[in-house]
Amino acid sequence: MTEHRKTAQTLRSSRWFAPDDLRAFGHRSRAMQMGYDKEDWDGKPIIAILNTWSDAQPCHAHFKHRVEDVKRGVFQAGGFPLELPALSLSESLLKPTTMLYRNMLAMEVEELLRGHPIDGTVLMGGCDKTTPGLIMGAVSAGYPMIYLPAGPMLRGNYRGETLGSGSDSWKYWDERRAGAIDADEWQAVEAGIARSYGHCMTMGTASTMTAIAEAMGLTLPGASSIPAADANHIRMSTRCGRRIVEMVWEDLTPNKIVTRDAVDNAISVAMALGCSTNAVIHLIAMARRAGVKLTLDDLDAAGRTVPVIANIRPSGKTYLMEDFYYAGGLRALMARLREKLNLDAPTVSGNPLGAGFEDARVNNDDVIKTLDDPIYPEGSLAVLRGNLAPDGAVIKPAACDPRFYNHEGPALVFDSYPDMKVQIDDPDLDVTADTVLVLRYAGPQGGPGMPEWGMLPIPQKLLKAGVRDMVRLSDARMSGTSYGACILHAAPEAYIGGPLALVRTGDRIRLDLPKRTIDMLVDETELAKRRAAWNAPPRRYERGYGYMFSKHIRQANEGCDFDFLETDFGKAVAEPDIF
Ligand code: FES
């Protein structure tokens, strides 16, 4: 432990509990109402445990019990734990999309922490948007915090065959639509694909974001790779409880950890993992909360120099997060990636990042490859620009068929998901394997909330002919567990008049991945005519959270944060008055 910077008298919570006045009397007497005594809180760091458990969140089912393990650690280290529930953001159950509510969680976290007598925080999350939402809010709040990742679920199983969450849902659904498997087989897949608590065990958004949290220095070393059902996860949770108490005394606040170096480490690790495309949006938003001006160009530059070395599906062919853990996990991967990392970046452990994997070793070279023999020579993401996406779009080259790296084909345009759904399986649909499927009005404002619709289904008649990938373009996102030649996050989105709104069925579209371009081959005079004739769609929300969302949401290339939540928006918020 490093030296104490805080004393009992300078703990933030002492403002609530120490004074000899009427208000502090109220705080103490109400703590006593819960059965606590002065000995419980006096001179002790009060630790919020922000728990995203709910009955509607299967990925965090174990958090109901795991929170007790965290409390055990807090007590061991002489702190006083308070569990505070926070939005659980179930990726599988919450509609229209959890992305609509990521910023709501971030706001909740910031205000929960600021408004309560809290000295430090353990953030319990894992399912996709919970990681960025919790971290964004806690970084803005600015108090010592540690991230406790939920851990991946165990491998799926179907008749002895390994199943990956998400990835195999898309794969077997295509097989079902192609008539290759029947209803009974489909049901067996359904029962075997998610067989324990924990987040998705492919390298989807959840595994990507928890690894990013670790590479940013916000978890204990190795924490993000431990399967949720492994007893090591319980011990790690208790260590989080112990460590946050020390962090409070050390006054180790997130602004000392989430620096440019830490963000660069997170980017390199994300690329080496074959990360989810969603990482782009969340990384930009998280970095900006810490005052680091990350752009799409920074991510593309990293994408050109960091190879994919984690052989985990969907970028890899065979393995899942459980295999990754047995192969050495993120510590072993970072040891292989050492030359691309800022080893001195501070972490919540109190030690620099490099110290966390000094003794790590790779146990299976087929799961964690070397930089000289990667599964994909460049990083997992590329940023495209052109007259279809002047502010950028994103593609995952490692997860798409290389024959599409240079592609030209006619557009088939859908203005909504329901419109696409009624047409896509029409046997008379005018489509070939060269067609570029376009879905628009599905961005941050249009979706609303930029749903994961970007992995448009392959038309049934092509599936039956054996086609399993084609170029797809949208202003939506796609699930991190998905794969294919999907161009996503086109910005600005169609709903606010981005050029995607101007493309018409039959227009030629050209993708040139080496040159990083995406264009419609339509001349500027014609585009100007279409632009003049375009009518903005009606505003989607006239009241409620959606109204605020549509007024303040930024575009995908800017991280989809609310403008008023970004760090440089206005004066910093003061500590609450206590009268
Ligand atoms: Fe929760 Fe995939 S549904 S991580």
PDB file of N, CA and C in Angstrom, residues 461-510:
ATOM      1  N   LYS A 461     -33.264 -16.334 -50.265  1.00  0.00           N
ATOM      2  CA  LYS A 461     -32.980 -17.031 -51.526  1.00  0.00           C
ATOM      3  C   LYS A 461     -31.469 -17.175 -51.736  1.00  0.00           C
ATOM      4  N   LEU A 462     -30.681 -16.233 -51.204  1.00  0.00           N
ATOM      5  CA  LEU A 462     -29.222 -16.352 -51.310  1.00  0.00           C
ATOM      6  C   LEU A 462     -28.681 -17.378 -50.321  1.00  0.00           C
ATOM      7  N   LEU A 463     -29.295 -17.398 -49.114  1.00  0.00           N
ATOM      8  CA  LEU A 463     -28.898 -18.417 -48.129  1.00  0.00           C
ATOM      9  C   LEU A 463     -29.037 -19.817 -48.718  1.00  0.00           C
ATOM     10  N   LYS A 464     -30.178 -20.024 -49.388  1.00  0.00           N
ATOM     11  CA  LYS A 464     -30.441 -21.348 -49.956  1.00  0.00           C
ATOM     12  C   LYS A 464     -29.451 -21.660 -51.066  1.00  0.00           C
ATOM     13  N   ALA A 465     -28.908 -20.604 -51.676  1.00  0.00           N
ATOM     14  CA  ALA A 465     -27.915 -20.814 -52.740  1.00  0.00           C
ATOM     15  C   ALA A 465     -26.505 -20.915 -52.167  1.00  0.00           C
ATOM     16  N   GLY A 466     -26.393 -20.895 -50.812  1.00  0.00           N
ATOM     17  CA  GLY A 466     -25.085 -21.100 -50.182  1.00  0.00           C
ATOM     18  C   GLY A 466     -24.347 -19.822 -49.818  1.00  0.00           C
ATOM     19  N   VAL A 467     -24.965 -18.643 -50.031  1.00  0.00           N
ATOM     20  CA  VAL A 467     -24.291 -17.376 -49.689  1.00  0.00           C
ATOM     21  C   VAL A 467     -24.357 -17.185 -48.167  1.00  0.00           C
ATOM     22  N   ARG A 468     -23.239 -16.850 -47.545  1.00  0.00           N
ATOM     23  CA  ARG A 468     -23.223 -16.647 -46.097  1.00  0.00           C
ATOM     24  C   ARG A 468     -22.651 -15.289 -45.696  1.00  0.00           C
ATOM     25  N   ASP A 469     -22.220 -14.486 -46.646  1.00  0.00           N
ATOM     26  CA  ASP A 469     -21.762 -13.129 -46.313  1.00  0.00           C
ATOM     27  C   ASP A 469     -22.008 -12.225 -47.515  1.00  0.00           C
ATOM     28  N   MET A 470     -22.309 -10.994 -47.257  1.00  0.00           N
ATOM     29  CA  MET A 470     -22.400  -9.984 -48.315  1.00  0.00           C
ATOM     30  C   MET A 470     -22.199  -8.617 -47.688  1.00  0.00           C
ATOM     31  N   VAL A 471     -21.951  -7.593 -48.526  1.00  0.00           N
ATOM     32  CA  VAL A 471     -21.680  -6.263 -47.972  1.00  0.00           C
ATOM     33  C   VAL A 471     -22.992  -5.635 -47.514  1.00  0.00           C
ATOM     34  N   ARG A 472     -22.950  -5.128 -46.284  1.00  0.00           N
ATOM     35  CA  ARG A 472     -24.114  -4.473 -45.702  1.00  0.00           C
ATOM     36  C   ARG A 472     -23.676  -3.124 -45.139  1.00  0.00           C
ATOM     37  N   LEU A 473     -24.512  -2.123 -45.260  1.00  0.00           N
ATOM     38  CA  LEU A 473     -24.137  -0.760 -44.872  1.00  0.00           C
ATOM     39  C   LEU A 473     -25.286  -0.138 -44.097  1.00  0.00           C
ATOM     40  N   SER A 474     -24.967   0.500 -42.968  1.00  0.00           N
ATOM     41  CA  SER A 474     -26.035   1.133 -42.189  1.00  0.00           C
ATOM     42  C   SER A 474     -25.464   2.209 -41.278  1.00  0.00           C
ATOM     43  N   ASP A 475     -26.387   2.981 -40.690  1.00  0.00           N
ATOM     44  CA  ASP A 475     -25.980   3.913 -39.631  1.00  0.00           C
ATOM     45  C   ASP A 475     -26.279   3.303 -38.258  1.00  0.00           C
ATOM     46  N   ALA A 476     -26.579   2.001 -38.244  1.00  0.00           N
ATOM     47  CA  ALA A 476     -26.818   1.280 -36.987  1.00  0.00           C
ATOM     48  C   ALA A 476     -25.496   0.712 -36.457  1.00  0.00           C
ATOM     49  N   ARG A 477     -25.565   0.013 -35.322  1.00  0.00           N
ATOM     50  CA  ARG A 477     -24.431  -0.764 -34.812  1.00  0.00           C
ATOM     51  C   ARG A 477     -24.676  -2.227 -35.153  1.00  0.00           C
ATOM     52  N   MET A 478     -23.720  -3.094 -34.811  1.00  0.00           N
ATOM     53  CA  MET A 478     -24.036  -4.520 -34.855  1.00  0.00           C
ATOM     54  C   MET A 478     -23.550  -5.155 -33.558  1.00  0.00           C
ATOM     55  N   SER A 479     -24.120  -6.286 -33.245  1.00  0.00           N
ATOM     56  CA  SER A 479     -23.676  -7.001 -32.060  1.00  0.00           C
ATOM     57  C   SER A 479     -22.201  -7.334 -32.202  1.00  0.00           C
ATOM     58  N   GLY A 480     -21.468  -7.182 -31.102  1.00  0.00           N
ATOM     59  CA  GLY A 480     -20.048  -7.522 -31.123  1.00  0.00           C
ATOM     60  C   GLY A 480     -19.808  -8.999 -31.349  1.00  0.00           C
ATOM     61  N   THR A 481     -20.847  -9.819 -31.147  1.00  0.00           N
ATOM     62  CA  THR A 481     -20.701 -11.250 -31.359  1.00  0.00           C
ATOM     63  C   THR A 481     -20.952 -11.617 -32.811  1.00  0.00           C
ATOM     64  N   SER A 482     -21.297 -10.620 -33.617  1.00  0.00           N
ATOM     65  CA  SER A 482     -21.651 -10.885 -35.004  1.00  0.00           C
ATOM     66  C   SER A 482     -20.418 -10.787 -35.911  1.00  0.00           C
ATOM     67  N   TYR A 483     -20.624 -11.076 -37.171  1.00  0.00           N
ATOM     68  CA  TYR A 483     -19.505 -11.114 -38.107  1.00  0.00           C
ATOM     69  C   TYR A 483     -20.048 -10.813 -39.501  1.00  0.00           C
ATOM     70  N   GLY A 484     -19.160 -10.636 -40.448  1.00  0.00           N
ATOM     71  CA  GLY A 484     -19.579 -10.383 -41.817  1.00  0.00           C
ATOM     72  C   GLY A 484     -19.107  -9.026 -42.310  1.00  0.00           C
ATOM     73  N   ALA A 485     -19.321  -8.784 -43.612  1.00  0.00           N
ATOM     74  CA  ALA A 485     -18.865  -7.550 -44.247  1.00  0.00           C
ATOM     75  C   ALA A 485     -19.849  -6.420 -43.968  1.00  0.00           C
ATOM     76  N   CYS A 486     -19.950  -6.031 -42.704  1.00  0.00           N
ATOM     77  CA  CYS A 486     -20.935  -5.041 -42.284  1.00  0.00           C
ATOM     78  C   CYS A 486     -20.254  -3.703 -42.034  1.00  0.00           C
ATOM     79  N   ILE A 487     -20.683  -2.688 -42.763  1.00  0.00           N
ATOM     80  CA  ILE A 487     -20.164  -1.331 -42.574  1.00  0.00           C
ATOM     81  C   ILE A 487     -21.175  -0.603 -41.699  1.00  0.00           C
ATOM     82  N   LEU A 488     -20.700  -0.090 -40.585  1.00  0.00           N
ATOM     83  CA  LEU A 488     -21.594   0.354 -39.517  1.00  0.00           C
ATOM     84  C   LEU A 488     -21.321   1.807 -39.144  1.00  0.00           C
ATOM     85  N   HIS A 489     -22.220   2.375 -38.345  1.00  0.00           N
ATOM     86  CA  HIS A 489     -22.036   3.685 -37.702  1.00  0.00           C
ATOM     87  C   HIS A 489     -21.850   4.812 -38.720  1.00  0.00           C
ATOM     88  N   ALA A 490     -22.390   4.682 -39.943  1.00  0.00           N
ATOM     89  CA  ALA A 490     -22.183   5.739 -40.940  1.00  0.00           C
ATOM     90  C   ALA A 490     -22.631   7.081 -40.355  1.00  0.00           C
ATOM     91  N   ALA A 491     -21.724   8.050 -40.392  1.00  0.00           N
ATOM     92  CA  ALA A 491     -22.013   9.352 -39.785  1.00  0.00           C
ATOM     93  C   ALA A 491     -21.720  10.472 -40.789  1.00  0.00           C
ATOM     94  N   PRO A 492     -22.553  11.521 -40.767  1.00  0.00           N
ATOM     95  CA  PRO A 492     -23.739  11.657 -39.931  1.00  0.00           C
ATOM     96  C   PRO A 492     -24.859  10.711 -40.385  1.00  0.00           C
ATOM     97  N   GLU A 493     -25.720  10.358 -39.453  1.00  0.00           N
ATOM     98  CA  GLU A 493     -26.788   9.387 -39.745  1.00  0.00           C
ATOM     99  C   GLU A 493     -27.841   9.976 -40.688  1.00  0.00           C
ATOM    100  N   ALA A 494     -28.611   9.084 -41.325  1.00  0.00           N
ATOM    101  CA  ALA A 494     -29.627   9.513 -42.283  1.00  0.00           C
ATOM    102  C   ALA A 494     -30.706  10.382 -41.627  1.00  0.00           C
ATOM    103  N   TYR A 495     -31.049  10.073 -40.383  1.00  0.00           N
ATOM    104  CA  TYR A 495     -32.171  10.753 -39.714  1.00  0.00           C
ATOM    105  C   TYR A 495     -31.946  12.257 -39.586  1.00  0.00           C
ATOM    106  N   ILE A 496     -30.673  12.676 -39.523  1.00  0.00           N
ATOM    107  CA  ILE A 496     -30.406  14.123 -39.444  1.00  0.00           C
ATOM    108  C   ILE A 496     -29.907  14.654 -40.791  1.00  0.00           C
ATOM    109  N   GLY A 497     -30.131  13.875 -41.861  1.00  0.00           N
ATOM    110  CA  GLY A 497     -29.791  14.364 -43.201  1.00  0.00           C
ATOM    111  C   GLY A 497     -28.417  13.950 -43.691  1.00  0.00           C
ATOM    112  N   GLY A 498     -27.796  12.981 -43.036  1.00  0.00           N
ATOM    113  CA  GLY A 498     -26.513  12.464 -43.532  1.00  0.00           C
ATOM    114  C   GLY A 498     -26.697  11.873 -44.923  1.00  0.00           C
ATOM    115  N   PRO A 499     -25.613  11.754 -45.710  1.00  0.00           N
ATOM    116  CA  PRO A 499     -25.752  11.348 -47.114  1.00  0.00           C
ATOM    117  C   PRO A 499     -26.306   9.947 -47.322  1.00  0.00           C
ATOM    118  N   LEU A 500     -26.310   9.120 -46.289  1.00  0.00           N
ATOM    119  CA  LEU A 500     -26.952   7.806 -46.421  1.00  0.00           C
ATOM    120  C   LEU A 500     -28.423   7.959 -46.804  1.00  0.00           C
ATOM    121  N   ALA A 501     -29.008   9.116 -46.418  1.00  0.00           N
ATOM    122  CA  ALA A 501     -30.419   9.376 -46.742  1.00  0.00           C
ATOM    123  C   ALA A 501     -30.624   9.564 -48.247  1.00  0.00           C
ATOM    124  N   LEU A 502     -29.537   9.800 -48.990  1.00  0.00           N
ATOM    125  CA  LEU A 502     -29.677  10.145 -50.408  1.00  0.00           C
ATOM    126  C   LEU A 502     -29.522   8.949 -51.342  1.00  0.00           C
ATOM    127  N   VAL A 503     -28.977   7.863 -50.858  1.00  0.00           N
ATOM    128  CA  VAL A 503     -28.721   6.714 -51.726  1.00  0.00           C
ATOM    129  C   VAL A 503     -30.043   6.060 -52.129  1.00  0.00           C
ATOM    130  N   ARG A 504     -30.082   5.553 -53.359  1.00  0.00           N
ATOM    131  CA  ARG A 504     -31.306   4.912 -53.850  1.00  0.00           C
ATOM    132  C   ARG A 504     -30.998   3.499 -54.333  1.00  0.00           C
ATOM    133  N   THR A 505     -31.999   2.647 -54.258  1.00  0.00           N
ATOM    134  CA  THR A 505     -31.836   1.278 -54.769  1.00  0.00           C
ATOM    135  C   THR A 505     -31.342   1.328 -56.218  1.00  0.00           C
ATOM    136  N   GLY A 506     -30.300   0.574 -56.495  1.00  0.00           N
ATOM    137  CA  GLY A 506     -29.734   0.535 -57.845  1.00  0.00           C
ATOM    138  C   GLY A 506     -28.471   1.362 -57.989  1.00  0.00           C
ATOM    139  N   ASP A 507     -28.275   2.387 -57.106  1.00  0.00           N
ATOM    140  CA  ASP A 507     -27.015   3.148 -57.136  1.00  0.00           C
ATOM    141  C   ASP A 507     -25.853   2.188 -56.919  1.00  0.00           C
ATOM    142  N   ARG A 508     -24.746   2.421 -57.618  1.00  0.00           N
ATOM    143  CA  ARG A 508     -23.556   1.593 -57.387  1.00  0.00           C
ATOM    144  C   ARG A 508     -22.850   2.088 -56.123  1.00  0.00           C
ATOM    145  N   ILE A 509     -22.424   1.136 -55.301  1.00  0.00           N
ATOM    146  CA  ILE A 509     -21.673   1.476 -54.078  1.00  0.00           C
ATOM    147  C   ILE A 509     -20.310   0.810 -54.161  1.00  0.00           C
ATOM    148  N   ARG A 510     -19.264   1.566 -53.805  1.00  0.00           N
ATOM    149  CA  ARG A 510     -17.924   0.990 -53.872  1.00  0.00           C
ATOM    150  C   ARG A 510     -17.254   1.025 -52.488  1.00  0.00           C
TER     151      ARG A 510
END
